[in-house]
Coordinates of C-alpha atoms in Angstrom, one line a residue:
Chain A
M1 CA 20.2 -20.9 -10.7
A2 CA 16.8 -22.4 -9.9
E3 CA 17.8 -23.5 -6.4
E4 CA 18.6 -19.9 -5.4
L5 CA 15.1 -18.7 -6.2
K6 CA 11.9 -20.1 -4.8
L7 CA 8.3 -18.9 -5.0
H8 CA 5.7 -20.0 -2.5
R9 CA 2.4 -19.7 -4.2
T10 CA -1.0 -21.4 -4.6
W11 CA -2.6 -22.8 -7.7
S12 CA -5.2 -20.0 -7.9
S13 CA -4.0 -16.8 -6.1
P14 CA -3.8 -13.8 -8.3
F15 CA -1.2 -12.3 -6.0
G16 CA 1.1 -15.3 -6.7
L17 CA 0.3 -15.2 -10.4
R18 CA 1.7 -11.6 -10.6
I19 CA 5.1 -13.0 -9.5
V20 CA 4.9 -16.0 -11.9
W21 CA 4.2 -13.6 -14.8
A22 CA 7.0 -11.2 -13.8
L23 CA 9.6 -14.0 -13.5
H24 CA 8.5 -15.4 -16.9
I25 CA 8.7 -11.9 -18.6
K26 CA 12.2 -11.5 -17.2
G27 CA 13.2 -15.1 -18.2
I28 CA 14.2 -16.0 -14.6
E29 CA 14.2 -19.6 -13.5
Y30 CA 12.9 -20.6 -10.1
D31 CA 11.3 -23.4 -8.1
A32 CA 7.6 -23.1 -7.5
I33 CA 6.3 -24.3 -4.1
F34 CA 2.5 -24.8 -4.1
E35 CA 1.1 -24.2 -0.7
D36 CA -2.1 -25.6 0.8
L37 CA -3.3 -22.6 2.9
S38 CA -5.2 -24.9 5.2
Q39 CA -1.9 -26.5 6.0
K40 CA 0.9 -24.0 5.6
S41 CA 4.4 -25.3 5.3
P42 CA 6.9 -24.7 8.1
E43 CA 9.0 -22.8 5.5
L44 CA 6.2 -20.4 4.7
L45 CA 5.5 -19.7 8.4
Q46 CA 9.2 -19.2 8.9
Y47 CA 9.6 -16.8 5.9
N48 CA 6.4 -14.8 6.5
P49 CA 5.7 -15.1 10.2
I50 CA 3.8 -11.8 10.4
H51 CA 1.1 -12.3 7.6
K52 CA 1.5 -16.0 7.0
K53 CA 0.5 -15.4 3.4
I54 CA 1.6 -16.2 -0.1
P55 CA 3.3 -15.1 -2.3
V56 CA 6.7 -15.2 -0.7
L57 CA 9.8 -15.0 -2.9
V58 CA 12.9 -16.5 -1.4
H59 CA 16.1 -15.4 -3.1
K60 CA 19.4 -17.0 -1.8
G61 CA 17.6 -17.8 1.5
K62 CA 16.2 -14.3 2.0
P63 CA 12.4 -13.9 1.9
I64 CA 10.5 -11.1 0.3
C65 CA 6.7 -10.8 1.1
E66 CA 3.8 -8.8 -0.3
S67 CA 3.3 -9.1 -4.0
L68 CA 3.8 -5.4 -4.9
V69 CA 7.0 -5.3 -2.8
I70 CA 8.2 -8.5 -4.6
L71 CA 7.5 -7.0 -8.0
E72 CA 9.6 -4.0 -7.2
Y73 CA 12.4 -6.3 -5.8
I74 CA 12.4 -8.4 -9.0
D75 CA 12.5 -5.3 -11.2
E76 CA 15.4 -3.8 -9.2
T77 CA 17.4 -7.1 -9.1
W78 CA 17.0 -8.3 -12.7
K79 CA 17.2 -5.3 -14.9
E80 CA 16.3 -6.8 -18.3
A81 CA 12.7 -6.3 -19.5
P82 CA 11.9 -3.6 -17.0
L83 CA 8.4 -3.7 -15.6
L84 CA 8.2 -0.2 -14.1
P85 CA 8.8 2.9 -16.1
Q86 CA 12.2 4.5 -15.7
D87 CA 11.0 8.1 -15.3
P88 CA 10.2 8.9 -11.6
Y89 CA 6.9 10.6 -12.5
E90 CA 5.7 7.8 -14.6
K91 CA 6.8 5.4 -11.9
A92 CA 4.8 7.4 -9.3
M93 CA 1.7 7.2 -11.5
A94 CA 2.1 3.4 -11.8
R95 CA 2.5 3.1 -8.0
F96 CA -0.6 5.3 -7.5
W97 CA -2.8 3.2 -9.7
A98 CA -1.5 0.0 -8.2
K99 CA -2.6 1.3 -4.8
F100 CA -5.9 2.3 -6.2
G101 CA -6.3 -1.2 -7.6
E102 CA -5.5 -2.8 -4.2
E103 CA -7.3 -0.4 -1.9
K104 CA -10.3 0.6 -4.0
L105 CA -11.0 -1.5 -7.1
L106 CA -10.3 -5.0 -5.7
P107 CA -12.2 -4.5 -2.4
S108 CA -15.2 -3.0 -4.3
I109 CA -15.4 -6.0 -6.6
W110 CA -14.9 -8.4 -3.8
S111 CA -17.8 -6.7 -1.9
V112 CA -20.0 -7.4 -4.9
F113 CA -19.0 -11.0 -4.8
T114 CA -19.6 -11.4 -1.0
G115 CA -22.4 -8.9 -0.5
Q116 CA -26.1 -9.3 -0.5
G117 CA -29.2 -7.2 -1.1
E118 CA -28.7 -3.4 -0.6
E119 CA -25.0 -3.9 0.3
K120 CA -24.4 -5.7 -3.0
K121 CA -26.2 -3.0 -5.0
E122 CA -24.1 -0.3 -3.5
A123 CA -20.9 -2.2 -4.0
L124 CA -21.9 -2.7 -7.6
G125 CA -22.3 1.0 -8.2
L126 CA -18.9 1.7 -6.6
A127 CA -17.2 -1.2 -8.5
V128 CA -18.5 0.2 -11.8
Q129 CA -17.3 3.7 -10.9
N130 CA -13.8 2.3 -10.1
L131 CA -13.7 0.4 -13.4
E132 CA -14.6 3.6 -15.2
L133 CA -11.6 5.3 -13.6
L134 CA -9.4 2.5 -14.8
E135 CA -10.9 2.6 -18.4
E136 CA -9.8 6.3 -18.6
Q137 CA -6.2 5.3 -17.8
L138 CA -5.8 3.0 -20.8
K139 CA -4.0 5.0 -23.5
E140 CA -2.2 2.1 -25.3
K141 CA -2.5 -1.6 -25.8
F142 CA -1.3 -2.3 -22.2
F143 CA -1.1 -0.1 -19.1
G144 CA 2.7 -0.5 -19.6
G145 CA 2.5 0.8 -23.2
E146 CA 3.2 -1.5 -26.2
K147 CA 4.5 -4.2 -23.8
I148 CA 3.1 -5.7 -20.6
G149 CA 4.4 -3.8 -17.5
Y150 CA 3.9 -3.6 -13.8
L151 CA 0.4 -2.2 -13.8
D152 CA -0.8 -4.9 -16.2
L153 CA 0.5 -7.5 -13.8
V154 CA -1.3 -5.7 -10.9
F155 CA -4.6 -5.6 -12.7
G156 CA -4.2 -9.0 -14.5
W157 CA -6.5 -10.7 -12.1
L158 CA -9.4 -8.9 -13.8
A159 CA -8.8 -10.7 -17.0
Y160 CA -9.5 -14.1 -15.5
L161 CA -11.5 -13.7 -12.3
L162 CA -14.2 -11.1 -13.3
D163 CA -16.0 -13.6 -15.5
V164 CA -15.7 -16.4 -13.0
F165 CA -17.3 -14.1 -10.3
E166 CA -20.1 -13.2 -12.7
E167 CA -20.8 -16.9 -13.4
V168 CA -20.8 -17.7 -9.7
I169 CA -23.0 -14.8 -8.5
D170 CA -25.1 -14.7 -11.7
L171 CA -24.6 -11.0 -12.1
K172 CA -23.1 -9.0 -14.9
L173 CA -20.4 -6.9 -13.3
F174 CA -18.6 -5.9 -16.4
D175 CA -20.5 -4.7 -19.4
A176 CA -18.0 -5.0 -22.3
G177 CA -19.9 -2.4 -24.2
K178 CA -19.4 0.2 -21.5
F179 CA -15.7 -0.6 -21.2
P180 CA -14.3 -1.0 -24.7
L181 CA -10.7 -0.3 -23.8
L182 CA -10.6 -2.5 -20.7
S183 CA -12.4 -5.2 -22.7
A184 CA -9.7 -5.1 -25.4
W185 CA -7.0 -5.0 -22.8
M186 CA -8.4 -8.1 -21.0
K187 CA -8.3 -10.1 -24.3
N188 CA -4.8 -8.9 -25.1
F189 CA -3.5 -9.7 -21.7
Y190 CA -5.3 -13.0 -21.4
D191 CA -3.8 -14.2 -24.7
A192 CA -0.3 -12.8 -24.3
P193 CA 2.2 -15.7 -24.5
E194 CA 4.0 -14.8 -21.2
I195 CA 0.7 -14.8 -19.4
K196 CA -1.6 -17.5 -20.9
E197 CA 0.3 -20.6 -20.1
H198 CA -0.1 -19.8 -16.4
W199 CA -3.9 -19.4 -16.1
P200 CA -5.4 -21.7 -13.5
P201 CA -8.1 -24.1 -14.8
R202 CA -11.3 -22.3 -15.1
D203 CA -13.6 -25.1 -14.0
K204 CA -11.6 -25.5 -10.8
L205 CA -11.8 -21.8 -10.2
V206 CA -15.6 -21.8 -10.6
T207 CA -15.9 -24.6 -8.1
K208 CA -13.7 -22.9 -5.6
F209 CA -15.5 -19.6 -5.8
Q210 CA -18.9 -21.3 -5.7
V211 CA -17.9 -22.9 -2.4
L212 CA -16.6 -19.6 -1.1
H213 CA -19.7 -17.7 -2.2
E214 CA -22.0 -20.2 -0.4
K215 CA -19.9 -19.7 2.8
Y216 CA -20.5 -15.9 2.6
Q217 CA -24.3 -16.4 1.9
T218 CA -24.8 -18.6 5.0
A219 CA -22.5 -16.6 7.2
N220 CA -24.4 -13.4 6.4
P221 CA -28.0 -14.1 5.4
P222 CA -29.8 -11.2 3.8
K223 CA -31.8 -9.2 6.4
Chain B
M1 CA 14.0 28.6 -6.6
G2 CA 13.7 28.7 -10.3
E3 CA 10.2 28.2 -11.8
E4 CA 11.4 25.1 -13.6
N5 CA 11.7 23.3 -10.4
K6 CA 8.7 24.6 -8.4
V7 CA 7.5 22.4 -5.6
T8 CA 4.2 22.9 -3.8
L9 CA 2.7 20.8 -1.0
H10 CA -1.0 20.9 -0.3
G11 CA -1.5 19.8 3.3
M12 CA -3.3 20.0 6.6
W13 CA -1.2 20.9 9.6
L14 CA -2.1 17.8 11.7
S15 CA -2.3 15.2 9.0
P16 CA 0.4 12.5 9.6
Y17 CA 0.4 11.8 5.8
V18 CA 1.2 15.4 5.1
K19 CA 3.9 15.5 7.8
R20 CA 5.6 12.6 6.1
V21 CA 6.0 14.6 2.9
E22 CA 7.0 17.8 4.8
L23 CA 9.7 15.9 6.6
A24 CA 11.0 14.2 3.5
L25 CA 11.3 17.6 1.7
K26 CA 13.0 19.2 4.7
V27 CA 15.4 16.3 5.2
K28 CA 16.4 16.5 1.5
G29 CA 16.7 20.3 1.7
I30 CA 14.1 20.8 -1.1
P31 CA 12.6 24.3 -1.1
F32 CA 8.8 24.2 -1.4
E33 CA 5.7 26.3 -1.0
Y34 CA 3.2 25.0 1.6
I35 CA -0.5 25.5 1.1
E36 CA -2.7 24.8 4.1
E37 CA -6.0 23.3 3.0
D38 CA -9.3 23.6 4.8
L39 CA -10.6 20.1 4.4
S40 CA -14.2 21.2 4.9
N41 CA -13.8 23.6 2.0
K42 CA -11.2 22.1 -0.4
S43 CA -9.5 24.4 -2.8
P44 CA -10.2 24.1 -6.6
L45 CA -6.5 23.4 -7.0
L46 CA -6.7 20.4 -4.7
L47 CA -9.7 19.0 -6.4
K48 CA -8.0 19.5 -9.8
Y49 CA -4.8 17.8 -8.7
N50 CA -6.4 14.9 -6.8
P51 CA -9.8 14.4 -8.4
I52 CA -10.0 10.7 -7.4
H53 CA -9.3 10.8 -3.7
K54 CA -9.6 14.6 -3.0
K55 CA -7.2 14.3 -0.2
V56 CA -4.0 15.7 1.1
P57 CA -1.0 15.5 0.8
V58 CA -0.6 16.4 -2.8
L59 CA 2.9 17.2 -4.0
V60 CA 3.0 19.4 -7.2
H61 CA 6.3 19.4 -9.0
N62 CA 6.5 21.6 -12.1
E63 CA 2.7 21.5 -12.2
E64 CA 2.5 17.7 -12.2
P65 CA 0.7 16.3 -9.1
V66 CA 1.8 13.3 -7.2
N67 CA -0.7 11.7 -4.6
E68 CA -0.5 9.2 -1.8
S69 CA 2.2 9.9 0.8
L70 CA 4.3 6.7 0.3
V71 CA 4.2 7.2 -3.5
I72 CA 5.3 10.8 -3.0
L73 CA 8.2 9.8 -0.7
E74 CA 9.5 7.4 -3.2
Y75 CA 9.1 10.0 -6.0
I76 CA 11.0 12.5 -3.9
D77 CA 13.8 10.0 -3.3
E78 CA 14.1 9.2 -7.0
T79 CA 13.9 12.7 -8.3
W80 CA 16.2 14.5 -5.9
K81 CA 19.2 12.2 -5.7
N82 CA 21.5 14.5 -3.6
G83 CA 21.3 14.7 0.1
P84 CA 20.3 11.6 2.2
R85 CA 18.7 8.8 0.4
L86 CA 15.3 7.9 2.0
L87 CA 15.6 4.3 0.8
P88 CA 18.7 2.1 0.8
E89 CA 20.4 1.2 -2.5
D90 CA 20.3 -2.6 -2.0
P91 CA 17.1 -4.1 -3.4
Y92 CA 16.7 -6.6 -0.5
E93 CA 17.1 -3.8 2.1
R94 CA 14.6 -1.7 0.0
S95 CA 12.1 -4.5 0.1
K96 CA 12.4 -4.7 3.9
V97 CA 11.9 -0.9 4.2
R98 CA 8.8 -1.1 2.0
F99 CA 7.4 -4.1 3.9
W100 CA 7.8 -2.3 7.2
A101 CA 6.5 1.0 5.8
A102 CA 3.2 -0.8 5.0
Y103 CA 3.2 -2.4 8.5
I104 CA 3.8 0.9 10.2
Q105 CA 0.8 2.2 8.3
Q106 CA -1.3 -0.6 9.8
V107 CA -0.1 0.1 13.3
M108 CA -0.9 3.8 12.8
E109 CA -4.4 3.1 11.5
C110 CA -5.0 0.9 14.6
M111 CA -3.9 3.7 16.8
L112 CA -6.1 6.2 15.2
K113 CA -9.1 3.8 15.6
I114 CA -8.6 4.1 19.3
F115 CA -9.7 7.8 19.1
T116 CA -13.2 6.9 18.0
A117 CA -13.6 3.3 19.0
E118 CA -16.8 2.5 21.0
D119 CA -14.9 -0.5 22.5
Q120 CA -11.7 1.3 23.4
E121 CA -10.3 -1.6 25.3
K122 CA -10.6 -3.9 22.2
A123 CA -9.1 -1.2 19.9
C124 CA -6.2 -0.8 22.3
E125 CA -5.6 -4.6 22.4
E126 CA -5.4 -4.7 18.6
F127 CA -3.0 -1.8 18.6
Y128 CA -0.7 -3.2 21.3
E129 CA -0.6 -6.5 19.5
K130 CA 0.6 -4.8 16.3
L131 CA 3.0 -2.6 18.1
D132 CA 4.6 -5.7 19.6
V133 CA 5.1 -7.1 16.2
L134 CA 6.6 -3.8 15.0
E135 CA 9.0 -3.6 18.0
D136 CA 10.1 -7.1 17.4
G137 CA 10.6 -6.5 13.7
M138 CA 12.6 -3.4 14.3
K139 CA 14.8 -5.3 16.8
K140 CA 15.5 -7.8 14.1
M141 CA 16.1 -5.1 11.6
F142 CA 18.7 -3.3 13.8
P143 CA 20.4 -6.2 15.6
W144 CA 22.9 -3.9 17.2
G145 CA 20.0 -2.5 19.3
S146 CA 18.7 0.6 17.5
P147 CA 18.8 2.4 14.3
K148 CA 21.8 4.7 13.8
I149 CA 20.3 8.1 13.6
E150 CA 22.4 10.8 12.1
V151 CA 21.3 14.1 10.8
G152 CA 22.7 13.4 7.4
N153 CA 21.2 9.9 7.3
I154 CA 17.5 10.2 8.0
G155 CA 15.6 7.6 6.1
L156 CA 12.0 6.6 5.2
L157 CA 11.5 4.5 8.3
D158 CA 12.7 7.3 10.6
I159 CA 10.2 9.6 9.0
L160 CA 7.3 7.1 9.3
I161 CA 8.1 6.2 12.9
L162 CA 8.4 9.9 13.9
V163 CA 5.1 10.7 12.3
A164 CA 3.3 7.7 13.7
F165 CA 4.4 8.1 17.3
G166 CA 5.7 11.7 17.6
A167 CA 2.4 13.0 19.0
C168 CA 1.9 10.1 21.5
K169 CA 2.2 12.3 24.6
A170 CA -0.4 14.8 23.3
Q171 CA -2.7 11.9 22.5
E172 CA -2.2 10.3 25.9
E173 CA -3.2 13.6 27.5
V174 CA -6.5 13.6 25.6
F175 CA -7.4 10.0 25.4
G176 CA -5.8 8.7 28.6
V177 CA -4.1 5.8 26.8
K178 CA -0.4 5.2 27.1
F179 CA 0.3 4.7 23.4
L180 CA 4.1 4.3 23.6
D181 CA 5.3 2.6 26.8
P182 CA 9.1 2.5 27.1
Q183 CA 8.8 -0.8 28.9
K184 CA 6.7 -2.4 26.2
A185 CA 8.3 -0.8 23.2
P186 CA 11.8 0.3 24.3
L187 CA 13.4 0.5 20.8
I188 CA 10.6 2.5 19.2
H189 CA 10.3 4.7 22.3
S190 CA 13.9 5.6 22.3
W191 CA 14.0 5.9 18.5
V192 CA 11.1 8.5 18.5
N193 CA 12.8 10.5 21.3
T194 CA 16.1 10.6 19.5
L195 CA 14.4 11.8 16.3
L196 CA 12.4 14.5 18.2
E197 CA 15.7 16.0 19.3
L198 CA 17.0 16.6 15.8
A199 CA 16.3 20.2 14.8
V200 CA 15.3 19.6 11.3
L201 CA 12.6 17.2 12.5
K202 CA 11.7 19.0 15.7
E203 CA 10.7 22.2 13.8
T204 CA 8.1 20.2 11.8
V205 CA 6.3 18.8 14.8
P206 CA 3.3 20.9 15.6
P207 CA 3.2 22.5 19.1
R208 CA 1.8 20.2 21.7
D209 CA -0.9 22.5 23.0
K210 CA -2.3 23.0 19.5
V211 CA -2.4 19.2 19.0
V212 CA -4.1 18.7 22.4
S213 CA -6.8 21.3 21.7
F214 CA -7.5 19.9 18.3
L215 CA -7.7 16.3 19.7
R216 CA -9.9 17.4 22.6
A217 CA -12.3 19.1 20.2
F218 CA -12.2 16.0 17.9
K219 CA -13.0 13.8 20.9
E220 CA -15.9 15.9 21.9
R221 CA -17.4 15.9 18.4
S222 CA -17.0 12.1 18.1
A223 CA -18.5 11.5 21.5
S224 CA -21.6 13.6 20.6
A225 CA -21.9 12.0 17.2
Q226 CA -21.8 8.5 18.8
A227 CA -24.4 9.6 21.5
Q228 CA -26.9 10.3 18.7

């Protein structure tokens, strides 16, 4: 029942989108609560007092925080359309690559977005290296195989945010020619029915990241 | 141990991340071969099994490598289903354990920063703040006062807490910081002490004087590096 399941999210956060996609794939109904992070709801602060972040999934009044933890919770609670592989070794590989995505790939790309001058150049080199490692992992249509799985949801943000970043910073981060498999994956993921109806409006995203980019430029002017 | 179930652990004797895996294997009663790595001269096997991060621990099971300590611990739990379960069965309880596993990691990283911080006072402040949150969180997780620790029931959080705080006294001796004050963090303090008394865990803790010498040498190296 929808009143038993709530998702606190924002209109643009890729971390929240992971949960939206997972719930759609599993066919689970829920109430979406859109937060304004400049004015967090009392419920959000009550459910995630430590990090005060979204997404938070609230199931029968019990909150679950951190998008990757939520994905595993969803997969263990609703067993249809499994997101993670069943085999423990395959599962370990998926978790390893998710960690790589969060701790290496995402920060390296974010550093390109926020960085300037030499710092930006170095970050770009690292980001490209990380993308190369990811390209090597694609063996089928999706990271999950023939169907979208956990890792596709973890990396899904690449399919909509990379080109927004490129437009805002006016820098080609992702050369489709160098990454044929990732490029194809991005198109397949972007157009998948369970995924595409949830994309945030692109023009709104560009504006948001332009504002954010300016903030970083003025806070850290190039030396 | 048959060759079809061969388990090897590549590690470094003082690495907390390696200790986590060692403890999990011991707690589950899984026989394994331990290979001590010289991190200044990594073995070709290590580089083959962990080409991306080139780090320890690496667990090799039937020649397949698993990297990243928390990933390894979950892999162990899901592959060897007899003996104590490291994570609970219930999905909500599992989500709480995973949430706090990530938080304990943050607390531990803050603590390790104190070893090399130029502004030690600030680093300590950040650590104590996080430790407070952890203590509070654990109080809520175990409303009856403390986790029930039984030899047959050691879990993921027990392992992580022991590894994060087990060497606090040795650290205090070298860095002069009271990392775990029984007044400020009574639940965690008592939890660690109870764990340290269990034989299966105690034998995995490195001898205090060895830890102290290593940390002293480390402190001297960092101080001279900073002085340059």
